[in-house]
Amino acid sequence: MSATQTAPRAAISVDELKRAWQAVQTGQFRTDQSRRPTDTRNGKPGPTWEPDEDVLPVIGCGGNTGASTVALAIATVADSARVVECCTVTATGLAAAATAELGRVGSWTRGTRDNVTLERGTDVLLGIDEVPLPPPPISPLGLTVLDIGWELGQVLATPSWVGDHMQRARAVVVVTSATVPGLRRLEGALALLEGANVVAAVVGPRRKKWARGIDHTMGALTRALERNGQLIDIPEDRNLASHGLDTRPLPAALTTATTHLLRLVQAKNHREGISSC
């Protein structure tokens, strides 16, 4: 029996992804010129989400970077916040994080953890455009943290309400690891998010204790972020790294770091709001 040979797929370059994102921004993938994303399955305008609270997207530069942990920690230190986990059910990082389960709300499972509401999807999803709209909150909120569990290039190139909020957000938190691959992926993410207000959370040892060679991996965009004070150290916790999120309290070092991160985001949002007036 002979095996059928297929030609290898060419890697998609950063420039190609940037052109795809620019096409989304200019409306080339939409049926009209409004802000509504297109449902790629039928070509009709997709659903939009207009919450009353602020929205902060959090996305990882790769798998197992700690993006869900950072998203939960941000919501924990914020006032009246929730986490909406925008991924397929098989990729959830919040399944064991709630201290109380409140049941299903449409296509979502709702739970609580101290002062934070957790919304996680119940369905297997094939793409970012299949993520359902978040349910109405239990009570008025100050912040919704979007835990975006998809690859950044897919989010930017696929019209959806999630990508729409990535475009509209006054700040985006990008999470990566303090490793050579992690810093390389961060540089690529910053190229894709050119023009956005990005705060990078680097999970691992403090900047001065990075392993030899990691510092030399930092690209020009990452170094510019560091000069602007937008490269934040997030300490890695061994228990969280091995067991994942559960009902145990988050480490104090983690909440301290994310408090600093959130204050930085809020300060930039405030300045952005003033400059747009």
XYZ file of N, CA and C in Angstrom:
831
model
N 0.861 -1.199 0.000
C 0.000 0.000 0.000
C 0.886 1.235 0.000
N 0.644 2.122 -0.892
C 1.471 3.317 -1.003
C 0.840 4.464 -0.245
N 1.689 5.272 0.356
C 1.216 6.441 1.101
C 1.123 7.629 0.162
N 0.072 8.391 0.328
C -0.105 9.590 -0.488
C 0.719 10.729 0.083
N 1.555 11.309 -0.715
C 2.397 12.396 -0.258
C 1.700 13.726 -0.500
N 1.798 14.569 0.462
C 1.227 15.910 0.326
C 2.333 16.934 0.446
N 2.174 18.012 -0.246
C 3.179 19.067 -0.196
C 3.155 19.749 1.165
N 4.323 20.069 1.715
C 4.347 20.739 3.017
C 3.717 22.115 2.944
N 3.031 22.472 4.020
C 2.395 23.788 4.078
C 3.417 24.847 4.435
N 3.379 25.942 3.736
C 4.302 27.030 4.046
C 3.867 27.733 5.321
N 4.840 28.131 6.110
C 4.531 28.844 7.347
C 3.951 30.212 7.020
N 2.985 30.625 7.828
C 2.376 31.945 7.643
C 3.260 32.984 8.314
N 3.644 33.996 7.587
C 4.540 35.006 8.123
C 3.769 36.047 8.930
N 4.513 36.795 9.743
C 3.911 37.880 10.512
C 3.293 38.916 9.585
N 3.973 39.198 8.455
C 3.440 40.179 7.506
C 2.086 39.742 6.949
N 1.935 38.432 6.660
C 0.662 37.932 6.141
C -0.448 38.082 7.176
N -0.140 37.775 8.434
C -1.137 37.914 9.495
C -1.510 39.382 9.699
N -0.518 40.269 9.610
C -0.812 41.692 9.749
C -1.719 42.182 8.623
N -1.484 41.678 7.389
C -2.351 42.079 6.279
C -3.768 41.560 6.481
N -3.877 40.337 7.042
C -5.211 39.797 7.309
C -5.927 40.632 8.353
N -5.212 41.050 9.393
C -5.812 41.872 10.442
C -6.221 43.233 9.890
N -5.384 43.808 9.022
C -5.737 45.087 8.407
C -6.995 44.949 7.553
N -7.155 43.792 6.909
C -8.361 43.555 6.116
C -9.589 43.502 7.018
N -9.447 42.887 8.188
C -10.555 42.865 9.142
C -10.911 44.284 9.573
N -9.890 45.091 9.893
C -10.124 46.453 10.363
C -10.807 47.323 9.310
N -10.464 47.106 8.043
C -11.050 47.934 6.982
C -12.382 47.405 6.474
N -12.837 46.266 7.033
C -14.154 45.766 6.696
C -14.219 44.873 5.482
N -13.063 44.386 4.987
C -13.085 43.567 3.775
C -13.758 42.221 3.998
N -13.842 41.758 5.263
C -14.473 40.487 5.561
C -15.895 40.666 6.067
N -16.467 41.857 5.925
C -17.787 42.126 6.464
C -18.771 42.412 5.349
N -20.049 42.179 5.627
C -21.069 42.416 4.618
C -21.511 43.866 4.584
N -21.125 44.638 5.575
C -21.403 46.065 5.548
C -20.225 46.775 6.191
N -20.306 48.077 6.309
C -19.200 48.851 6.834
C -19.381 49.208 8.305
N -20.265 48.534 8.997
C -20.427 48.779 10.431
C -19.341 48.044 11.182
N -19.376 48.119 12.511
C -18.383 47.468 13.338
C -18.731 46.009 13.574
N -19.828 45.524 13.024
C -20.257 44.170 13.321
C -19.374 43.148 12.614
N -18.841 42.152 13.341
C -18.073 41.101 12.679
C -18.970 40.236 11.815
N -18.371 39.582 10.831
C -19.129 38.704 9.946
C -19.085 37.280 10.463
N -20.216 36.598 10.420
C -20.270 35.171 10.725
C -19.719 34.442 9.507
N -18.515 33.874 9.627
C -17.849 33.273 8.480
C -18.561 32.029 7.973
N -19.500 31.491 8.734
C -20.203 30.291 8.300
C -21.321 30.591 7.308
N -21.923 31.784 7.376
C -23.013 32.087 6.451
C -22.893 33.464 5.806
N -21.822 34.188 6.113
C -21.596 35.481 5.489
C -22.462 36.602 6.021
N -23.298 36.319 7.016
C -24.173 37.339 7.575
C -23.480 38.048 8.738
N -23.926 39.268 9.067
C -23.326 39.951 10.211
C -23.426 39.105 11.477
N -22.305 38.977 12.175
C -22.272 38.181 13.394
C -22.792 38.963 14.590
N -22.901 38.282 15.719
C -23.413 38.948 16.922
C -22.408 39.941 17.476
N -22.904 40.971 18.098
C -22.046 41.954 18.767
C -22.373 41.977 20.247
N -21.435 42.432 21.021
C -21.575 42.462 22.479
C -21.219 43.857 22.962
N -22.151 44.511 23.619
C -21.953 45.879 24.083
C -22.176 45.937 25.597
N -21.183 45.543 26.393
C -21.350 45.547 27.852
C -21.276 46.954 28.421
N -21.815 47.126 29.621
C -21.745 48.416 30.302
C -20.398 48.623 30.984
N -19.738 47.516 31.337
C -18.481 47.611 32.067
C -17.282 47.700 31.123
N -16.112 48.010 31.681
C -14.874 47.980 30.911
C -14.527 46.542 30.563
N -13.804 46.364 29.453
C -13.394 45.036 28.996
C -11.882 45.023 28.830
N -11.235 44.013 29.420
C -9.780 43.869 29.315
C -9.449 42.498 28.731
N -9.020 42.428 27.468
C -8.629 41.141 26.883
C -7.269 40.684 27.423
N -7.172 39.397 27.732
C -5.917 38.771 28.157
C -5.681 37.578 27.254
N -4.513 37.513 26.622
C -4.232 36.427 25.682
C -2.803 35.947 25.862
N -2.606 34.646 25.765
C -1.277 34.075 25.874
C -0.573 34.014 24.535
N 0.770 34.074 24.575
C 1.561 33.972 23.350
C 1.740 32.520 22.916
N 1.288 31.589 23.720
C 1.384 30.175 23.406
C 0.640 29.383 24.457
N 0.649 28.065 24.328
C -0.018 27.239 25.306
C 0.719 27.197 26.634
N -0.042 27.070 27.722
C 0.523 26.929 29.063
C 1.449 28.079 29.464
N 1.087 29.279 29.064
C 1.870 30.441 29.481
C 1.388 31.018 30.800
N 0.198 30.609 31.255
C -0.356 31.150 32.482
C -1.350 32.264 32.257
N -1.910 32.358 31.044
C -2.843 33.444 30.739
C -4.098 33.367 31.599
N -4.643 32.169 31.808
C -5.850 32.038 32.638
C -5.563 32.435 34.077
N -4.383 32.088 34.570
C -4.000 32.466 35.930
C -3.895 33.974 36.056
N -3.277 34.616 35.075
C -3.151 36.076 35.101
C -4.530 36.726 34.997
N -5.391 36.199 34.122
C -6.740 36.758 33.973
C -7.508 36.668 35.289
N -7.445 35.508 35.953
C -8.146 35.341 37.229
C -7.553 36.248 38.292
N -6.233 36.387 38.318
C -5.598 37.239 39.322
C -5.983 38.707 39.121
N -6.072 39.144 37.871
C -6.495 40.527 37.599
C -7.905 40.754 38.120
N -8.815 39.829 37.815
C -10.197 39.969 38.281
C -10.277 39.922 39.801
N -9.410 39.140 40.427
C -9.424 39.007 41.881
C -9.063 40.311 42.572
N -8.105 41.052 42.008
C -7.664 42.291 42.657
C -8.467 43.502 42.187
N -9.343 43.310 41.194
C -10.184 44.414 40.709
C -11.451 44.513 41.550
N -12.158 45.615 41.394
C -13.448 45.797 42.059
C -14.559 45.289 41.141
N -15.408 44.425 41.663
C -16.588 43.908 40.937
C -16.240 43.470 39.518
N -15.536 42.345 39.428
C -15.057 41.870 38.132
C -15.491 40.431 37.891
N -15.426 40.036 36.629
C -15.648 38.638 36.262
C -14.649 38.248 35.195
N -14.466 36.929 35.037
C -13.643 36.377 33.964
C -14.553 35.629 33.012
N -14.485 35.964 31.729
C -15.196 35.235 30.687
C -14.148 34.469 29.893
N -14.195 33.148 29.982
C -13.201 32.297 29.328
C -13.659 31.988 27.907
N -12.978 32.569 26.930
C -13.401 32.467 25.524
C -12.640 31.357 24.815
N -12.895 30.113 25.163
C -12.208 29.007 24.514
C -13.155 27.826 24.408
N -12.739 26.800 23.679
C -13.510 25.579 23.624
C -13.465 24.883 24.978
N -14.493 24.111 25.287
C -14.614 23.522 26.618
C -13.433 22.613 26.952
N -12.825 21.997 25.958
C -11.722 21.078 26.209
C -10.414 21.791 26.546
N -10.375 23.107 26.411
C -9.163 23.870 26.691
C -9.284 24.711 27.955
N -10.363 24.515 28.724
C -10.583 25.360 29.892
C -9.475 25.227 30.935
N -9.148 26.349 31.543
C -8.221 26.344 32.666
C -8.903 26.708 33.963
N -10.217 26.939 33.897
C -10.967 27.404 35.068
C -11.926 26.361 35.618
N -11.867 25.128 35.118
C -12.857 24.110 35.500
C -12.889 23.860 36.996
N -11.733 23.967 37.678
C -11.660 23.677 39.107
C -11.456 24.934 39.946
N -11.584 26.112 39.329
C -11.231 27.347 40.024
C -12.354 27.923 40.886
N -13.606 27.598 40.580
C -14.736 28.177 41.312
C -14.890 27.510 42.680
N -15.234 28.307 43.670
C -15.540 27.757 44.991
C -17.020 27.434 45.128
N -17.834 27.972 44.224
C -19.269 27.670 44.201
C -19.736 27.645 42.759
N -20.430 26.575 42.366
C -20.974 26.459 41.021
C -22.447 26.883 41.040
N -22.813 27.753 40.090
C -24.170 28.285 40.042
C -25.000 27.680 38.917
N -24.415 26.747 38.157
C -25.173 26.094 37.093
C -24.970 26.748 35.740
N -25.771 26.293 34.774
C -25.641 26.767 33.405
C -26.501 27.990 33.144
N -25.955 28.876 32.329
C -26.676 30.041 31.836
C -26.483 30.046 30.326
N -27.456 29.508 29.599
C -27.303 29.378 28.153
C -26.174 28.421 27.822
N -25.193 28.915 27.054
C -24.045 28.091 26.656
C -22.873 28.228 27.614
N -23.130 28.763 28.798
C -22.070 29.016 29.764
C -22.340 28.302 31.082
N -21.262 27.928 31.762
C -21.336 27.467 33.144
C -20.834 28.589 34.030
N -21.629 28.940 35.016
C -21.295 30.076 35.880
C -20.887 29.586 37.266
N -19.828 30.161 37.777
C -19.380 29.885 39.134
C -18.888 31.162 39.773
N -18.607 31.094 41.062
C -18.068 32.253 41.771
C -16.841 31.826 42.567
N -16.029 32.818 42.841
C -14.822 32.619 43.633
C -14.549 33.927 44.356
N -14.846 33.950 45.648
C -14.763 35.190 46.418
C -15.634 36.254 45.737
N -15.015 37.350 45.294
C -15.769 38.440 44.685
C -15.808 38.355 43.166
N -15.348 37.244 42.596
C -15.203 37.123 41.144
C -16.212 36.115 40.599
N -16.874 36.488 39.500
C -17.730 35.551 38.777
C -16.924 34.939 37.642
N -17.077 33.630 37.467
C -16.379 32.912 36.402
C -17.396 32.386 35.406
N -17.221 32.717 34.133
C -18.082 32.222 33.065
C -17.213 31.398 32.122
N -17.522 30.115 31.985
C -16.762 29.278 31.064
C -17.728 28.528 30.147
N -17.301 28.325 28.902
C -18.160 27.727 27.901
C -18.412 26.253 28.151
N -19.524 25.759 27.597
C -19.901 24.362 27.780
C -19.807 23.555 26.488
N -19.431 24.187 25.382
C -19.467 23.526 24.080
C -18.074 23.349 23.492
N -17.954 22.357 22.615
C -16.746 22.196 21.816
C -16.839 23.161 20.635
N -15.847 24.017 20.483
C -15.852 25.049 19.446
C -14.734 24.798 18.454
N -15.022 25.040 17.189
C -14.032 24.835 16.132
C -13.247 26.096 15.815
N -13.747 27.246 16.236
C -13.062 28.493 15.936
C -13.528 29.610 16.832
N -12.782 30.694 16.812
C -13.066 31.844 17.667
C -14.415 32.462 17.323
N -14.858 32.318 16.058
C -16.129 32.894 15.650
C -17.324 32.134 16.204
N -17.092 30.984 16.839
C -18.185 30.208 17.427
C -18.387 30.493 18.914
N -17.552 31.333 19.493
C -17.699 31.655 20.912
C -19.009 32.420 21.115
N -19.916 31.935 21.979
C -21.195 32.626 22.178
C -21.000 33.935 22.939
N -21.974 34.820 22.833
C -21.906 36.070 23.575
C -21.977 35.784 25.071
N -21.237 36.540 25.891
C -21.283 36.328 27.341
C -22.686 36.575 27.887
N -23.063 35.866 28.936
C -24.370 36.102 29.548
C -24.384 37.416 30.313
N -25.560 37.976 30.557
C -25.626 39.185 31.394
C -25.051 38.895 32.773
N -24.358 39.857 33.381
C -23.761 39.615 34.699
C -24.823 39.486 35.787
N -24.438 38.888 36.897
C -25.341 38.737 38.032
C -25.736 40.098 38.590
N -24.771 40.986 38.673
C -24.979 42.344 39.186
C -24.065 43.275 38.408
N -24.261 44.587 38.510
C -23.409 45.514 37.775
C -21.931 45.283 38.054
N -21.122 45.375 36.991
C -19.696 45.103 37.076
C -18.880 46.336 36.741
N -17.645 46.340 37.228
C -16.703 47.361 36.823
C -15.797 46.893 35.708
N -15.605 45.548 35.615
C -14.642 45.022 34.655
C -14.999 43.595 34.268
N -14.907 43.301 32.967
C -14.918 41.923 32.473
C -13.558 41.634 31.876
N -12.911 40.600 32.379
C -11.634 40.147 31.840
C -11.915 39.023 30.851
N -11.529 39.206 29.598
C -11.690 38.169 28.586
C -10.442 37.295 28.570
N -10.581 36.052 28.979
C -9.496 35.077 28.917
C -9.585 34.401 27.548
N -8.787 34.888 26.601
C -8.914 34.465 25.201
C -8.000 33.270 24.944
N -8.575 32.099 24.921
C -7.795 30.878 24.781
C -7.603 30.430 23.354
N -7.247 31.349 22.466
C -6.989 31.028 21.057
C -5.669 31.657 20.634
N -5.116 31.164 19.541
C -3.872 31.720 19.021
C -4.131 33.122 18.484
N -3.217 34.034 18.769
C -3.430 35.445 18.469
C -3.695 35.692 16.992
N -2.928 35.064 16.115
C -3.142 35.278 14.686
C -4.532 34.873 14.251
N -5.069 33.788 14.830
C -6.424 33.347 14.497
C -7.450 34.359 14.987
N -7.228 34.897 16.181
C -8.158 35.888 16.731
C -8.209 37.123 15.840
N -7.049 37.577 15.391
C -6.987 38.810 14.613
C -7.485 38.623 13.179
N -7.344 37.418 12.639
C -7.710 37.197 11.239
C -9.133 36.695 11.057
N -9.804 36.282 12.152
C -11.152 35.740 12.054
C -12.153 36.731 12.634
N -13.055 37.290 11.836
C -14.041 38.223 12.378
C -14.896 37.559 13.449
N -14.995 38.197 14.598
C -15.790 37.679 15.709
C -15.963 38.801 16.714
N -16.886 38.621 17.657
C -17.061 39.654 18.685
C -15.832 39.713 19.585
N -15.127 38.585 19.740
C -13.917 38.590 20.564
C -12.829 39.429 19.893
N -12.591 39.181 18.607
C -11.614 39.977 17.887
C -12.004 41.441 17.812
N -13.305 41.699 17.728
C -13.787 43.076 17.698
C -13.380 43.802 18.976
N -13.506 43.109 20.127
C -13.119 43.739 21.389
C -11.604 43.822 21.547
N -10.864 42.929 20.912
C -9.410 43.088 20.878
C -9.046 44.380 20.168
N -9.769 44.673 19.089
C -9.518 45.887 18.319
C -9.939 47.134 19.086
N -11.049 47.044 19.805
C -11.607 48.223 20.458
C -11.026 48.495 21.838
N -10.379 47.501 22.434
C -9.908 47.646 23.812
C -8.880 48.762 23.936
N -8.986 49.498 25.023
C -8.000 50.540 25.275
C -6.677 49.959 25.762
N -6.685 48.704 26.202
C -5.459 48.015 26.602
C -5.660 46.517 26.395
N -4.573 45.821 26.070
C -4.567 44.367 25.907
C -3.408 43.819 26.724
N -3.671 42.770 27.502
C -2.619 42.119 28.276
C -2.181 40.869 27.523
N -0.899 40.793 27.205
C -0.317 39.645 26.519
C 0.574 38.905 27.510
N 0.362 37.604 27.642
C 1.080 36.808 28.639
C 2.049 35.863 27.930
N 3.278 35.816 28.430
C 4.269 34.901 27.883
C 5.142 34.385 29.011
N 6.056 33.494 28.685
C 6.951 32.912 29.683
C 8.346 33.512 29.550
N 9.084 33.495 30.652
C 10.447 34.032 30.662
C 11.402 32.977 30.111
N 11.219 32.669 28.831
C 12.046 31.698 28.124
C 12.410 32.272 26.762
N 13.369 31.638 26.102
C 13.736 32.096 24.763
C 12.552 31.994 23.802
N 11.841 30.839 23.725
C 10.664 30.788 22.844
C 9.581 31.783 23.264
N 9.406 31.965 24.579
C 8.386 32.884 25.056
C 8.648 34.315 24.627
N 9.891 34.754 24.696
C 10.218 36.127 24.284
C 10.150 36.294 22.779
N 10.474 35.239 22.043
C 10.328 35.310 20.588
C 8.856 35.439 20.198
N 8.005 34.663 20.866
C 6.575 34.748 20.571
C 6.018 36.116 20.978
N 6.525 36.665 22.061
C 6.069 37.992 22.482
C 6.397 39.033 21.424
N 7.589 38.977 20.865
C 7.970 39.937 19.827
C 7.039 39.819 18.617
N 6.691 38.570 18.244
C 5.750 38.391 17.144
C 4.365 38.911 17.466
N 3.933 38.712 18.710
C 2.618 39.210 19.123
C 2.578 40.731 19.083
N 3.655 41.370 19.517
C 3.696 42.832 19.506
C 3.672 43.366 18.076
N 4.289 42.630 17.149
C 4.233 43.046 15.743
C 2.809 42.965 15.217
N 2.083 41.913 15.596
C 0.700 41.778 15.153
C -0.198 42.833 15.783
N 0.112 43.219 17.003
C -0.714 44.186 17.732
C -0.183 45.603 17.593
N 0.538 45.861 16.530
C 1.121 47.184 16.311
C 0.046 48.271 16.393
N 0.314 49.276 17.187
C -0.628 50.371 17.375
C -1.534 50.199 18.572
N -1.599 48.988 19.133
C -2.439 48.753 20.314
C -1.663 49.092 21.576
N -2.383 49.384 22.626
C -1.780 49.644 23.938
C -1.618 48.305 24.644
N -0.418 47.751 24.616
C -0.152 46.408 25.126
C 0.636 46.486 26.426
N 0.203 45.697 27.401
C 0.984 45.453 28.607
C 1.335 43.976 28.605
N 2.629 43.653 28.718
C 3.075 42.258 28.660
C 3.330 41.736 30.068
N 2.776 40.569 30.362
C 3.019 39.883 31.628
C 3.942 38.710 31.341
N 5.136 38.740 31.924
C 6.137 37.701 31.682
C 6.213 36.810 32.918
N 5.765 35.572 32.777
C 5.676 34.648 33.905
C 6.998 33.912 34.071
N 7.559 34.009 35.274
C 8.831 33.353 35.541
C 9.594 34.095 36.618
N 10.902 33.923 36.675
C 11.700 34.648 37.674
C 11.744 36.141 37.371
N 12.170 36.901 38.352
C 12.297 38.346 38.147
C 13.294 38.630 37.036
N 13.112 39.778 36.420
C 13.901 40.162 35.241
C 15.397 39.961 35.460
N 15.922 40.332 36.623
C 17.352 40.250 36.875
C 17.834 38.812 37.052
N 16.901 37.869 37.215
C 17.276 36.477 37.444
C 16.927 35.570 36.260
N 16.678 36.171 35.111
C 16.430 35.361 33.931
C 17.662 34.514 33.618
N 17.423 33.331 33.067
C 18.535 32.472 32.669
C 19.366 33.154 31.585
N 20.637 32.780 31.550
C 21.551 33.400 30.589
C 21.059 33.185 29.156
N 21.107 34.211 28.377
C 20.723 34.132 26.977
C 19.317 34.606 26.685
N 18.443 34.586 27.706
C 17.061 35.008 27.469
C 17.008 36.496 27.141
N 17.790 37.288 27.867
C 17.792 38.740 27.655
C 18.136 39.098 26.213
N 19.067 38.333 25.614
C 19.493 38.647 24.245
C 18.416 38.311 23.222
N 17.380 37.563 23.643
C 16.292 37.201 22.736
C 15.307 38.343 22.548
N 15.301 39.308 23.454
C 14.341 40.409 23.384
C 14.527 41.199 22.097
N 13.427 41.355 21.360
C 13.466 42.141 20.143
C 13.241 43.617 20.415
N 13.252 44.408 19.352
C 13.135 45.859 19.493
C 11.800 46.264 20.108
N 10.719 45.603 19.718
C 9.400 45.966 20.248
C 9.298 45.621 21.736
N 9.868 44.478 22.123
C 9.846 44.087 23.533
C 10.678 45.046 24.371
N 11.832 45.445 23.867
C 12.676 46.389 24.609
C 11.999 47.750 24.740
N 11.277 48.159 23.718
C 10.537 49.420 23.807
C 9.461 49.325 24.876
N 8.801 48.158 24.958
C 7.791 47.941 25.991
C 8.417 48.023 27.374
N 9.597 47.450 27.520
C 10.293 47.489 28.806
C 10.673 48.919 29.182
N 11.162 49.684 28.214
C 11.523 51.083 28.498
C 10.325 51.889 28.966
N 9.147 51.559 28.470
C 7.931 52.283 28.840
C 7.290 51.751 30.117
N 7.944 50.787 30.766
C 7.409 50.234 32.002
C 6.216 49.328 31.797
N 6.071 48.753 30.594
C 4.912 47.920 30.264
C 5.264 46.440 30.156
N 6.424 46.060 30.691
C 6.846 44.665 30.753
C 6.868 44.289 32.233
N 5.882 43.497 32.666
C 5.662 43.241 34.080
C 6.062 41.807 34.426
N 6.875 41.663 35.467
C 7.243 40.339 35.965
C 6.066 39.738 36.735
N 5.711 38.512 36.403
C 4.680 37.767 37.125
C 5.341 36.516 37.709
N 5.453 36.416 39.023
C 6.158 35.265 39.600
C 5.442 33.951 39.322
N 6.220 32.947 38.980
C 5.666 31.617 38.747
C 5.577 30.859 40.063
N 4.443 30.253 40.327
C 4.237 29.477 41.548
C 4.299 27.993 41.201
N 5.114 27.236 41.929
C 5.304 25.822 41.597
C 4.014 25.021 41.727
N 3.229 25.311 42.764
C 1.976 24.576 42.942
C 1.005 24.839 41.800
N 0.887 26.116 41.408
C 0.013 26.448 40.285
C 0.520 25.819 38.992
N 1.838 25.808 38.814
C 2.408 25.249 37.597
C 2.135 23.754 37.483
N 2.123 23.048 38.616
C 1.948 21.597 38.577
C 0.497 21.170 38.717
N -0.308 21.909 39.496
C -1.687 21.490 39.768
C -2.731 22.307 39.014
N -2.355 23.477 38.510
C -3.330 24.330 37.845
C -4.183 25.083 38.850
N -5.128 25.838 38.340
C -6.012 26.622 39.202
C -7.015 25.713 39.890
N -7.180 25.912 41.194
C -8.198 25.200 41.958
C -8.775 26.172 42.977
N -9.408 25.669 44.004
C -10.107 26.550 44.952
C -9.186 27.199 45.971
N -7.929 26.829 45.990
C -7.000 27.441 46.940
C -6.757 28.905 46.585
N -6.517 29.749 47.598
C -6.259 31.170 47.322
C -5.042 31.345 46.421
N -5.076 32.389 45.612
C -3.926 32.695 44.772
C -2.770 33.180 45.634
N -1.536 32.863 45.264
C -0.380 33.306 46.041
C -0.324 34.828 46.158
N 0.126 35.300 47.316
C 0.191 36.747 47.548
C 1.116 37.436 46.552
N 2.228 36.779 46.194
C 3.155 37.385 45.232
C 2.491 37.595 43.879
N 1.606 36.672 43.504
C 0.897 36.791 42.227
C -0.094 37.947 42.255
N -0.877 38.050 43.313
C -1.863 39.137 43.387
C -1.188 40.496 43.514
N -0.025 40.538 44.170
C 0.713 41.799 44.261
C 1.172 42.249 42.876
N 1.712 41.312 42.098
C 2.190 41.650 40.755
C 1.043 42.073 39.848
N -0.084 41.376 39.937
C -1.210 41.725 39.065
C -1.906 43.008 39.523
N -1.804 43.342 40.796
C -2.300 44.649 41.248
C -1.527 45.759 40.556
N -0.213 45.601 40.498
C 0.628 46.581 39.790
C 0.257 46.639 38.312
N 0.059 45.473 37.705
C -0.318 45.414 36.294
C -1.646 46.121 36.054
N -2.647 45.853 36.905
C -3.962 46.454 36.719
C -3.906 47.970 36.897
N -3.152 48.437 37.866
C -3.006 49.889 38.059
C -2.372 50.537 36.840
N -1.410 49.848 36.231
C -0.779 50.377 35.025
C -1.799 50.471 33.898
N -2.607 49.418 33.720
C -3.646 49.423 32.684
C -4.654 50.532 32.945
N -5.097 50.668 34.185
C -6.090 51.688 34.529
C -5.540 53.089 34.329
N -4.269 53.300 34.656
C -3.662 54.617 34.464
C -3.590 54.957 32.984
N -3.245 53.975 32.158
C -3.169 54.208 30.716
C -4.564 54.434 30.137
N -5.543 53.703 30.650
C -6.923 53.910 30.204
C -7.392 55.315 30.544
N -7.013 55.785 31.730
C -7.417 57.128 32.147
C -6.792 58.187 31.234
N -5.491 58.029 30.950
C -4.827 58.986 30.061
C -5.415 58.937 28.664
N -5.736 57.715 28.202
C -6.326 57.558 26.875
C -7.701 58.243 26.814
N -8.468 58.100 27.902
C -9.778 58.706 27.936
C -9.708 60.222 27.915
N -8.714 60.762 28.618
C -8.536 62.222 28.630
C -8.125 62.728 27.253
N -7.173 61.992 26.606
C -6.668 62.451 25.318
C -7.721 62.373 24.221
N -8.727 61.499 24.395
C -9.766 61.354 23.374
C -10.899 62.337 23.556
N -10.890 63.060 24.671
C -11.979 64.026 24.936
C -11.807 65.271 24.065
